[in-house]
Amino acid sequence: MNWLQIHINTTSEGIEPLSDKLIAVGLDDFSTEDEQEFYDFLEDNRKYWDYVDEELVERMRGVSRVTVYVSDDDDRTDILDKLREACDEVREARDDIDFGSLDITYTVTDDADWATAWMQYYKPFKVGKRLYVKPEWETIDDDEGRVVFISNPGLAFGSGTHETTQLCLKALEETVKDGDSVLDMGCGSGILSVVAALLGAQRVIGADIDKKAAEVSVNNAKLNHVEDKTSFFACDLTEDDSCARGGDGFDVIVVNIVADVIIKLLPKAAELLKRDGVLVLSGIIDLRLEDVLAAVKETGFEVTRVEIESNWCAVTAKFPA
């Protein structure tokens, strides 16, 4: 089946009354994109990131629109006429609102292409000296003896391609030993947890404040056949660390988030890491590196290594001997 994606360009203040009108005329399968809402979201959640992709910001610049989804059948002309009429009516009824152009454009998409088109952008790639990341639907002719992590970006928040994740993966391949215990603080998709298990860790705990993250991580662990070595929890470790207790501490703790959250988690990491353990930190934009290094030292750790790639930094630390 083919589908129509019909875009109606408007303004931030025009989105709500236009949406109400579409519902009233029976065209209630739609989505909205609001430039102002996007910027408000960035501002309200600034503590969760130090960097926002400029390409994403540019793509949202000046964009406030409603996109209607309908099947592409013989009524295409009737639907477009119905939308134009609805736009004229809402503009006339609400002359107190600037609706912008209300220009209408559309594209035709095959549902099979819609569901799988994104897969073409994910190909196998090597990380460091020992790792290979392979999307589930791809094959590798020669894995060169590397540890293969099977990814399904459709299930995850991350695919392993970002510099911060790759910096962590490289640190883990140099750090994790057979039989180790590993704590992934802010596990996201679980890629670091799963790779730690593939590298030989016997006990891996992943924790994230997002419930969905724990669910996705479990799926990725099963995909890589390490569910018996991994456990995932939805919790804030600064308030409830019960999921990370029960042993004599962790050999490796990895935190791949953002600077402010890393700094907040450092005291808890110090409690849970073995005295001879290794702490791996990433997700740090270079402008915040000095803040993180100062906090690491203040918490009682000794910085052993700093790696920088494309303005992103990873820090490895341990307790002083």
mmCIF file of C-alpha atoms in Angstrom:
data_model
loop_
_atom_site.group_PDB
_atom_site.id
_atom_site.type_symbol
_atom_site.label_atom_id
_atom_site.label_comp_id
_atom_site.label_asym_id
_atom_site.label_seq_id
_atom_site.Cartn_x
_atom_site.Cartn_y
_atom_site.Cartn_z
ATOM 1 C CA MET A 1 0.000 0.000 0.000
ATOM 2 C CA ASN A 2 1.141 3.542 -0.728
ATOM 3 C CA TRP A 3 0.706 6.364 1.760
ATOM 4 C CA LEU A 4 0.410 10.108 1.418
ATOM 5 C CA GLN A 5 2.356 12.313 3.784
ATOM 6 C CA ILE A 6 0.657 15.689 3.452
ATOM 7 C CA HIS A 7 2.545 18.613 4.983
ATOM 8 C CA ILE A 8 0.769 21.821 5.996
ATOM 9 C CA ASN A 9 3.165 24.655 6.798
ATOM 10 C CA THR A 10 2.002 26.958 9.551
ATOM 11 C CA THR A 11 3.340 28.799 12.609
ATOM 12 C CA SER A 12 3.939 27.737 16.190
ATOM 13 C CA GLU A 13 0.715 29.410 17.355
ATOM 14 C CA GLY A 14 -1.200 27.993 14.390
ATOM 15 C CA ILE A 15 -0.489 24.327 15.144
ATOM 16 C CA GLU A 16 -3.070 23.800 17.902
ATOM 17 C CA PRO A 17 -6.138 25.378 16.217
ATOM 18 C CA LEU A 18 -5.186 23.740 12.903
ATOM 19 C CA SER A 19 -4.923 20.357 14.648
ATOM 20 C CA ASP A 20 -8.321 20.872 16.257
ATOM 21 C CA LYS A 21 -9.810 21.642 12.858
ATOM 22 C CA LEU A 22 -8.330 18.511 11.287
ATOM 23 C CA ILE A 23 -9.798 16.369 14.046
ATOM 24 C CA ALA A 24 -13.181 18.020 13.529
ATOM 25 C CA VAL A 25 -13.207 17.134 9.828
ATOM 26 C CA GLY A 26 -12.135 13.533 10.470
ATOM 27 C CA LEU A 27 -8.448 13.746 9.498
ATOM 28 C CA ASP A 28 -7.041 12.787 12.888
ATOM 29 C CA ASP A 29 -4.016 10.704 11.852
ATOM 30 C CA PHE A 30 -1.327 13.383 11.921
ATOM 31 C CA SER A 31 1.870 14.505 13.605
ATOM 32 C CA THR A 32 3.189 17.962 14.436
ATOM 33 C CA GLU A 33 6.593 19.632 14.309
ATOM 34 C CA ASP A 34 6.942 22.879 16.203
ATOM 35 C CA GLU A 35 10.104 24.965 16.082
ATOM 36 C CA GLN A 36 9.309 26.804 19.325
ATOM 37 C CA GLU A 37 8.410 23.600 21.161
ATOM 38 C CA PHE A 38 11.714 22.115 19.990
ATOM 39 C CA TYR A 39 13.715 25.034 21.361
ATOM 40 C CA ASP A 40 11.717 25.037 24.615
ATOM 41 C CA PHE A 41 12.465 21.321 25.003
ATOM 42 C CA LEU A 42 16.180 21.934 24.520
ATOM 43 C CA GLU A 43 16.177 24.710 27.096
ATOM 44 C CA ASP A 44 14.108 22.839 29.695
ATOM 45 C CA ASN A 45 16.325 19.741 29.459
ATOM 46 C CA ARG A 46 19.688 21.445 29.108
ATOM 47 C CA LYS A 47 21.123 19.497 32.076
ATOM 48 C CA TYR A 48 20.914 16.272 30.078
ATOM 49 C CA TRP A 49 23.307 17.288 27.307
ATOM 50 C CA ASP A 50 26.256 19.535 26.612
ATOM 51 C CA TYR A 51 25.955 19.438 22.838
ATOM 52 C CA VAL A 52 23.089 19.464 20.360
ATOM 53 C CA ASP A 53 23.638 18.403 16.758
ATOM 54 C CA GLU A 54 23.764 21.583 14.677
ATOM 55 C CA GLU A 55 22.327 19.706 11.713
ATOM 56 C CA LEU A 56 19.233 18.897 13.778
ATOM 57 C CA VAL A 57 18.903 22.503 14.942
ATOM 58 C CA GLU A 58 19.205 23.737 11.369
ATOM 59 C CA ARG A 59 16.623 21.201 10.167
ATOM 60 C CA MET A 60 14.107 22.499 12.714
ATOM 61 C CA ARG A 61 14.782 26.155 12.035
ATOM 62 C CA GLY A 62 11.610 27.829 10.796
ATOM 63 C CA VAL A 63 9.685 24.534 10.832
ATOM 64 C CA SER A 64 6.181 24.506 12.242
ATOM 65 C CA ARG A 65 3.913 22.143 10.404
ATOM 66 C CA VAL A 66 1.279 19.453 10.629
ATOM 67 C CA THR A 67 1.764 16.236 8.646
ATOM 68 C CA VAL A 68 -1.348 14.225 7.800
ATOM 69 C CA TYR A 69 -1.060 10.522 6.940
ATOM 70 C CA VAL A 70 -3.651 8.928 4.628
ATOM 71 C CA SER A 71 -3.681 5.953 2.277
ATOM 72 C CA ASP A 72 -3.073 6.882 -1.342
ATOM 73 C CA ASP A 73 -6.221 5.781 -3.103
ATOM 74 C CA ASP A 74 -8.584 7.276 -5.666
ATOM 75 C CA ASP A 75 -9.691 9.961 -3.195
ATOM 76 C CA ARG A 76 -6.366 11.812 -3.225
ATOM 77 C CA THR A 77 -7.866 14.881 -4.927
ATOM 78 C CA ASP A 78 -10.846 14.895 -2.563
ATOM 79 C CA ILE A 79 -8.577 14.713 0.505
ATOM 80 C CA LEU A 80 -6.373 17.559 -0.704
ATOM 81 C CA ASP A 81 -9.455 19.666 -1.467
ATOM 82 C CA LYS A 82 -10.808 18.856 1.995
ATOM 83 C CA LEU A 83 -7.575 20.000 3.597
ATOM 84 C CA ARG A 84 -7.465 23.234 1.627
ATOM 85 C CA GLU A 85 -11.048 23.954 2.632
ATOM 86 C CA ALA A 86 -10.257 23.216 6.292
ATOM 87 C CA CYS A 87 -7.266 25.581 6.165
ATOM 88 C CA ASP A 88 -9.378 28.376 4.649
ATOM 89 C CA GLU A 89 -12.067 27.887 7.270
ATOM 90 C CA VAL A 90 -9.734 27.893 10.260
ATOM 91 C CA ARG A 91 -7.948 31.023 9.013
ATOM 92 C CA GLU A 92 -11.259 32.797 8.564
ATOM 93 C CA ALA A 93 -12.626 31.656 11.932
ATOM 94 C CA ARG A 94 -9.480 32.599 13.879
ATOM 95 C CA ASP A 95 -8.343 35.907 12.431
ATOM 96 C CA ASP A 96 -6.580 36.601 15.741
ATOM 97 C CA ILE A 97 -3.932 34.014 14.895
ATOM 98 C CA ASP A 98 -1.102 34.193 12.388
ATOM 99 C CA PHE A 99 -1.277 30.836 10.586
ATOM 100 C CA GLY A 100 1.556 31.606 8.201
ATOM 101 C CA SER A 101 1.316 30.347 4.622
ATOM 102 C CA LEU A 102 -0.747 27.131 5.199
ATOM 103 C CA ASP A 103 0.931 25.844 2.052
ATOM 104 C CA ILE A 104 0.185 22.182 1.348
ATOM 105 C CA THR A 105 2.680 19.722 -0.142
ATOM 106 C CA TYR A 106 2.711 15.940 -0.192
ATOM 107 C CA THR A 107 4.899 12.910 -0.838
ATOM 108 C CA VAL A 108 3.944 9.330 -1.683
ATOM 109 C CA THR A 109 5.645 6.537 0.293
ATOM 110 C CA ASP A 110 5.384 2.774 -0.008
ATOM 111 C CA ASP A 111 4.773 1.257 3.427
ATOM 112 C CA ALA A 112 7.425 -1.424 2.915
ATOM 113 C CA ASP A 113 10.010 1.238 2.089
ATOM 114 C CA TRP A 114 8.784 3.317 5.014
ATOM 115 C CA ALA A 115 9.393 0.485 7.442
ATOM 116 C CA THR A 116 12.862 -0.509 6.267
ATOM 117 C CA ALA A 117 14.443 2.408 4.405
ATOM 118 C CA TRP A 118 16.505 3.445 7.447
ATOM 119 C CA MET A 119 18.278 0.057 7.470
ATOM 120 C CA GLN A 120 20.419 0.973 4.453
ATOM 121 C CA TYR A 121 22.374 3.459 6.573
ATOM 122 C CA TYR A 122 23.681 0.857 9.048
ATOM 123 C CA LYS A 123 26.613 -1.300 7.930
ATOM 124 C CA PRO A 124 29.139 -3.413 9.896
ATOM 125 C CA PHE A 125 32.101 -1.462 11.245
ATOM 126 C CA LYS A 126 35.193 -2.148 13.326
ATOM 127 C CA VAL A 127 35.963 -0.502 16.651
ATOM 128 C CA GLY A 128 39.409 -0.534 18.188
ATOM 129 C CA LYS A 129 41.522 -3.667 17.839
ATOM 130 C CA ARG A 130 39.042 -6.325 18.967
ATOM 131 C CA LEU A 131 35.469 -5.326 18.232
ATOM 132 C CA TYR A 132 33.111 -5.584 15.259
ATOM 133 C CA VAL A 133 29.637 -4.026 15.328
ATOM 134 C CA LYS A 134 27.223 -5.782 12.982
ATOM 135 C CA PRO A 135 23.583 -4.836 12.338
ATOM 136 C CA GLU A 136 21.360 -7.892 12.791
ATOM 137 C CA TRP A 137 20.410 -8.112 9.091
ATOM 138 C CA GLU A 138 23.980 -7.797 7.758
ATOM 139 C CA THR A 139 26.619 -10.509 7.304
ATOM 140 C CA ILE A 140 30.390 -10.412 7.747
ATOM 141 C CA ASP A 141 32.519 -12.529 5.417
ATOM 142 C CA ASP A 142 35.529 -12.409 7.743
ATOM 143 C CA ASP A 143 35.252 -11.169 11.330
ATOM 144 C CA GLU A 144 39.074 -11.364 11.666
ATOM 145 C CA GLY A 145 38.663 -13.039 15.025
ATOM 146 C CA ARG A 146 37.096 -9.941 16.536
ATOM 147 C CA VAL A 147 34.352 -9.955 19.160
ATOM 148 C CA VAL A 148 31.125 -9.329 17.226
ATOM 149 C CA PHE A 149 28.360 -7.225 18.758
ATOM 150 C CA ILE A 150 25.036 -7.679 16.956
ATOM 151 C CA SER A 151 23.061 -4.449 16.951
ATOM 152 C CA ASN A 152 19.499 -3.639 16.059
ATOM 153 C CA PRO A 153 19.248 0.166 15.841
ATOM 154 C CA GLY A 154 15.505 -0.222 15.420
ATOM 155 C CA LEU A 155 15.367 -1.344 19.050
ATOM 156 C CA ALA A 156 17.919 1.039 20.461
ATOM 157 C CA PHE A 157 18.675 4.656 21.270
ATOM 158 C CA GLY A 158 22.178 4.215 19.907
ATOM 159 C CA SER A 159 23.845 2.105 17.261
ATOM 160 C CA GLY A 160 27.450 2.423 18.418
ATOM 161 C CA THR A 161 28.439 4.907 15.722
ATOM 162 C CA HIS A 162 28.804 7.998 17.914
ATOM 163 C CA GLU A 163 32.281 9.028 19.046
ATOM 164 C CA THR A 164 31.387 8.853 22.746
ATOM 165 C CA THR A 165 30.225 5.242 22.452
ATOM 166 C CA GLN A 166 33.242 4.230 20.403
ATOM 167 C CA LEU A 167 35.596 5.822 22.923
ATOM 168 C CA CYS A 168 33.932 3.720 25.626
ATOM 169 C CA LEU A 169 34.086 0.558 23.536
ATOM 170 C CA LYS A 170 37.815 1.036 22.960
ATOM 171 C CA ALA A 171 38.367 1.604 26.678
ATOM 172 C CA LEU A 172 36.357 -1.507 27.556
ATOM 173 C CA GLU A 173 38.262 -3.753 25.157
ATOM 174 C CA GLU A 174 41.493 -2.662 26.856
ATOM 175 C CA THR A 175 40.092 -2.964 30.375
ATOM 176 C CA VAL A 176 37.583 -5.813 30.770
ATOM 177 C CA LYS A 177 39.061 -9.195 31.725
ATOM 178 C CA ASP A 178 37.496 -12.637 31.906
ATOM 179 C CA GLY A 179 35.367 -12.984 35.031
ATOM 180 C CA ASP A 180 35.121 -9.236 35.732
ATOM 181 C CA SER A 181 32.079 -7.527 37.191
ATOM 182 C CA VAL A 182 30.952 -4.386 35.332
ATOM 183 C CA LEU A 183 28.477 -1.613 36.166
ATOM 184 C CA ASP A 184 27.066 0.492 33.315
ATOM 185 C CA MET A 185 25.652 3.673 34.870
ATOM 186 C CA GLY A 186 23.140 5.120 32.407
ATOM 187 C CA CYS A 187 23.067 2.068 30.135
ATOM 188 C CA GLY A 188 20.817 3.485 27.389
ATOM 189 C CA SER A 189 20.535 0.776 24.722
ATOM 190 C CA GLY A 190 22.790 -1.559 26.706
ATOM 191 C CA ILE A 191 25.511 -1.662 24.058
ATOM 192 C CA LEU A 192 28.324 -1.111 26.579
ATOM 193 C CA SER A 193 26.873 -3.670 28.993
ATOM 194 C CA VAL A 194 26.467 -6.283 26.273
ATOM 195 C CA VAL A 195 29.943 -5.693 24.845
ATOM 196 C CA ALA A 196 31.434 -5.997 28.351
ATOM 197 C CA ALA A 197 29.798 -9.427 28.629
ATOM 198 C CA LEU A 198 31.028 -10.416 25.161
ATOM 199 C CA LEU A 199 34.541 -9.400 26.211
ATOM 200 C CA GLY A 200 34.423 -11.828 29.126
ATOM 201 C CA ALA A 201 32.747 -10.055 32.038
ATOM 202 C CA GLN A 202 30.816 -12.548 34.139
ATOM 203 C CA ARG A 203 28.457 -10.154 35.952
ATOM 204 C CA VAL A 204 27.170 -6.999 34.256
ATOM 205 C CA ILE A 205 24.641 -4.603 35.747
ATOM 206 C CA GLY A 206 23.085 -1.858 33.611
ATOM 207 C CA ALA A 207 21.008 0.907 35.165
ATOM 208 C CA ASP A 208 19.145 3.817 33.602
ATOM 209 C CA ILE A 209 16.493 6.256 34.815
ATOM 210 C CA ASP A 210 14.461 5.531 31.650
ATOM 211 C CA LYS A 211 12.280 2.406 31.901
ATOM 212 C CA LYS A 212 12.408 1.946 28.144
ATOM 213 C CA ALA A 213 16.195 1.761 28.282
ATOM 214 C CA ALA A 214 16.082 -1.303 30.521
ATOM 215 C CA GLU A 215 13.626 -3.033 28.166
ATOM 216 C CA VAL A 216 15.726 -2.279 25.091
ATOM 217 C CA SER A 217 18.897 -3.417 26.854
ATOM 218 C CA VAL A 218 17.321 -6.767 27.723
ATOM 219 C CA ASN A 219 16.424 -7.250 24.049
ATOM 220 C CA ASN A 220 19.976 -6.439 22.934
ATOM 221 C CA ALA A 221 21.418 -8.842 25.518
ATOM 222 C CA LYS A 222 19.193 -11.637 24.187
ATOM 223 C CA LEU A 223 20.146 -10.771 20.618
ATOM 224 C CA ASN A 224 23.806 -11.315 21.593
ATOM 225 C CA HIS A 225 23.134 -14.380 23.787
ATOM 226 C CA VAL A 226 24.518 -12.815 26.988
ATOM 227 C CA GLU A 227 21.262 -12.570 28.941
ATOM 228 C CA ASP A 228 22.667 -14.951 31.566
ATOM 229 C CA LYS A 229 25.506 -12.514 32.345
ATOM 230 C CA THR A 230 23.552 -9.255 32.266
ATOM 231 C CA SER A 231 20.823 -7.632 34.355
ATOM 232 C CA PHE A 232 19.158 -4.293 33.672
ATOM 233 C CA PHE A 233 17.259 -1.988 35.995
ATOM 234 C CA ALA A 234 15.262 1.228 35.708
ATOM 235 C CA CYS A 235 16.452 3.316 38.652
ATOM 236 C CA ASP A 236 18.355 6.404 39.742
ATOM 237 C CA LEU A 237 21.519 5.057 41.335
ATOM 238 C CA THR A 238 21.979 8.225 43.380
ATOM 239 C CA GLU A 239 18.711 7.433 45.180
ATOM 240 C CA ASP A 240 18.539 3.626 45.044
ATOM 241 C CA ASP A 241 21.649 1.549 44.398
ATOM 242 C CA SER A 242 20.243 -1.759 45.647
ATOM 243 C CA CYS A 243 20.541 -3.299 42.163
ATOM 244 C CA ALA A 244 24.312 -2.699 42.276
ATOM 245 C CA ARG A 245 24.896 -4.216 45.709
ATOM 246 C CA GLY A 246 25.415 -7.835 46.663
ATOM 247 C CA GLY A 247 29.084 -8.221 45.747
ATOM 248 C CA ASP A 248 32.403 -6.783 46.848
ATOM 249 C CA GLY A 249 32.301 -4.010 44.292
ATOM 250 C CA PHE A 250 32.837 -3.758 40.537
ATOM 251 C CA ASP A 251 36.034 -4.277 38.592
ATOM 252 C CA VAL A 252 34.921 -1.776 35.947
ATOM 253 C CA ILE A 253 32.380 1.033 36.046
ATOM 254 C CA VAL A 254 31.488 2.824 32.808
ATOM 255 C CA VAL A 255 29.482 6.051 32.560
ATOM 256 C CA ASN A 256 28.628 7.436 29.119
ATOM 257 C CA ILE A 257 26.228 10.330 29.683
ATOM 258 C CA VAL A 258 27.026 14.069 29.917
ATOM 259 C CA ALA A 259 29.361 16.090 32.117
ATOM 260 C CA ASP A 260 26.877 17.277 34.754
ATOM 261 C CA VAL A 261 25.365 13.824 35.259
ATOM 262 C CA ILE A 262 28.817 12.214 35.379
ATOM 263 C CA ILE A 263 29.875 14.668 38.084
ATOM 264 C CA LYS A 264 26.705 13.862 40.050
ATOM 265 C CA LEU A 265 27.366 10.098 39.784
ATOM 266 C CA LEU A 266 31.058 10.179 40.745
ATOM 267 C CA PRO A 267 30.529 9.771 44.528
ATOM 268 C CA LYS A 268 28.339 6.727 43.924
ATOM 269 C CA ALA A 269 30.921 5.308 41.501
ATOM 270 C CA ALA A 270 33.561 5.740 44.201
ATOM 271 C CA GLU A 271 31.401 3.716 46.610
ATOM 272 C CA LEU A 272 30.792 0.864 44.170
ATOM 273 C CA LEU A 273 34.187 0.491 42.448
ATOM 274 C CA LYS A 274 36.768 -1.924 43.833
ATOM 275 C CA ARG A 275 39.967 -0.353 45.116
ATOM 276 C CA ASP A 276 41.875 -1.809 42.149
ATOM 277 C CA GLY A 277 39.026 -1.190 39.706
ATOM 278 C CA VAL A 278 38.847 1.018 36.617
ATOM 279 C CA LEU A 279 36.452 3.900 35.979
ATOM 280 C CA VAL A 280 35.619 4.802 32.359
ATOM 281 C CA LEU A 281 33.827 8.098 31.653
ATOM 282 C CA SER A 282 32.608 9.396 28.301
ATOM 283 C CA GLY A 283 29.960 11.623 26.739
ATOM 284 C CA ILE A 284 32.096 14.635 27.665
ATOM 285 C CA ILE A 285 32.286 17.525 25.220
ATOM 286 C CA ASP A 286 35.774 19.045 25.197
ATOM 287 C CA LEU A 287 34.521 22.341 26.661
ATOM 288 C CA ARG A 288 33.535 20.464 29.844
ATOM 289 C CA LEU A 289 36.591 18.244 30.149
ATOM 290 C CA GLU A 290 38.336 20.343 32.798
ATOM 291 C CA ASP A 291 35.172 20.383 34.944
ATOM 292 C CA VAL A 292 35.003 16.587 34.841
ATOM 293 C CA LEU A 293 38.727 16.146 35.514
ATOM 294 C CA ALA A 294 38.494 18.427 38.550
ATOM 295 C CA ALA A 295 35.494 16.479 39.893
ATOM 296 C CA VAL A 296 37.226 13.132 39.277
ATOM 297 C CA LYS A 297 40.255 14.233 41.307
ATOM 298 C CA GLU A 298 38.095 15.782 44.029
ATOM 299 C CA THR A 299 36.226 12.484 44.404
ATOM 300 C CA GLY A 300 39.504 10.710 45.102
ATOM 301 C CA PHE A 301 40.340 9.170 41.741
ATOM 302 C CA GLU A 302 43.564 9.404 39.782
ATOM 303 C CA VAL A 303 43.222 10.131 36.071
ATOM 304 C CA THR A 304 45.208 7.609 34.057
ATOM 305 C CA ARG A 305 44.176 8.471 30.516
ATOM 306 C CA VAL A 306 42.285 11.027 28.445
ATOM 307 C CA GLU A 307 41.239 10.255 24.877
ATOM 308 C CA ILE A 308 39.767 12.904 22.554
ATOM 309 C CA GLU A 309 37.977 12.288 19.263
ATOM 310 C CA SER A 310 36.094 14.966 17.293
ATOM 311 C CA ASN A 311 35.629 17.222 20.333
ATOM 312 C CA TRP A 312 34.422 14.328 22.495
ATOM 313 C CA CYS A 313 36.439 13.078 25.454
ATOM 314 C CA ALA A 314 36.791 9.859 27.429
ATOM 315 C CA VAL A 315 38.504 9.695 30.801
ATOM 316 C CA THR A 316 39.912 6.588 32.452
ATOM 317 C CA ALA A 317 40.625 6.735 36.182
ATOM 318 C CA LYS A 318 41.407 4.572 39.189
ATOM 319 C CA PHE A 319 42.018 4.892 42.910
ATOM 320 C CA PRO A 320 45.593 5.898 43.799
ATOM 321 C CA ALA A 321 47.829 2.923 44.604
#
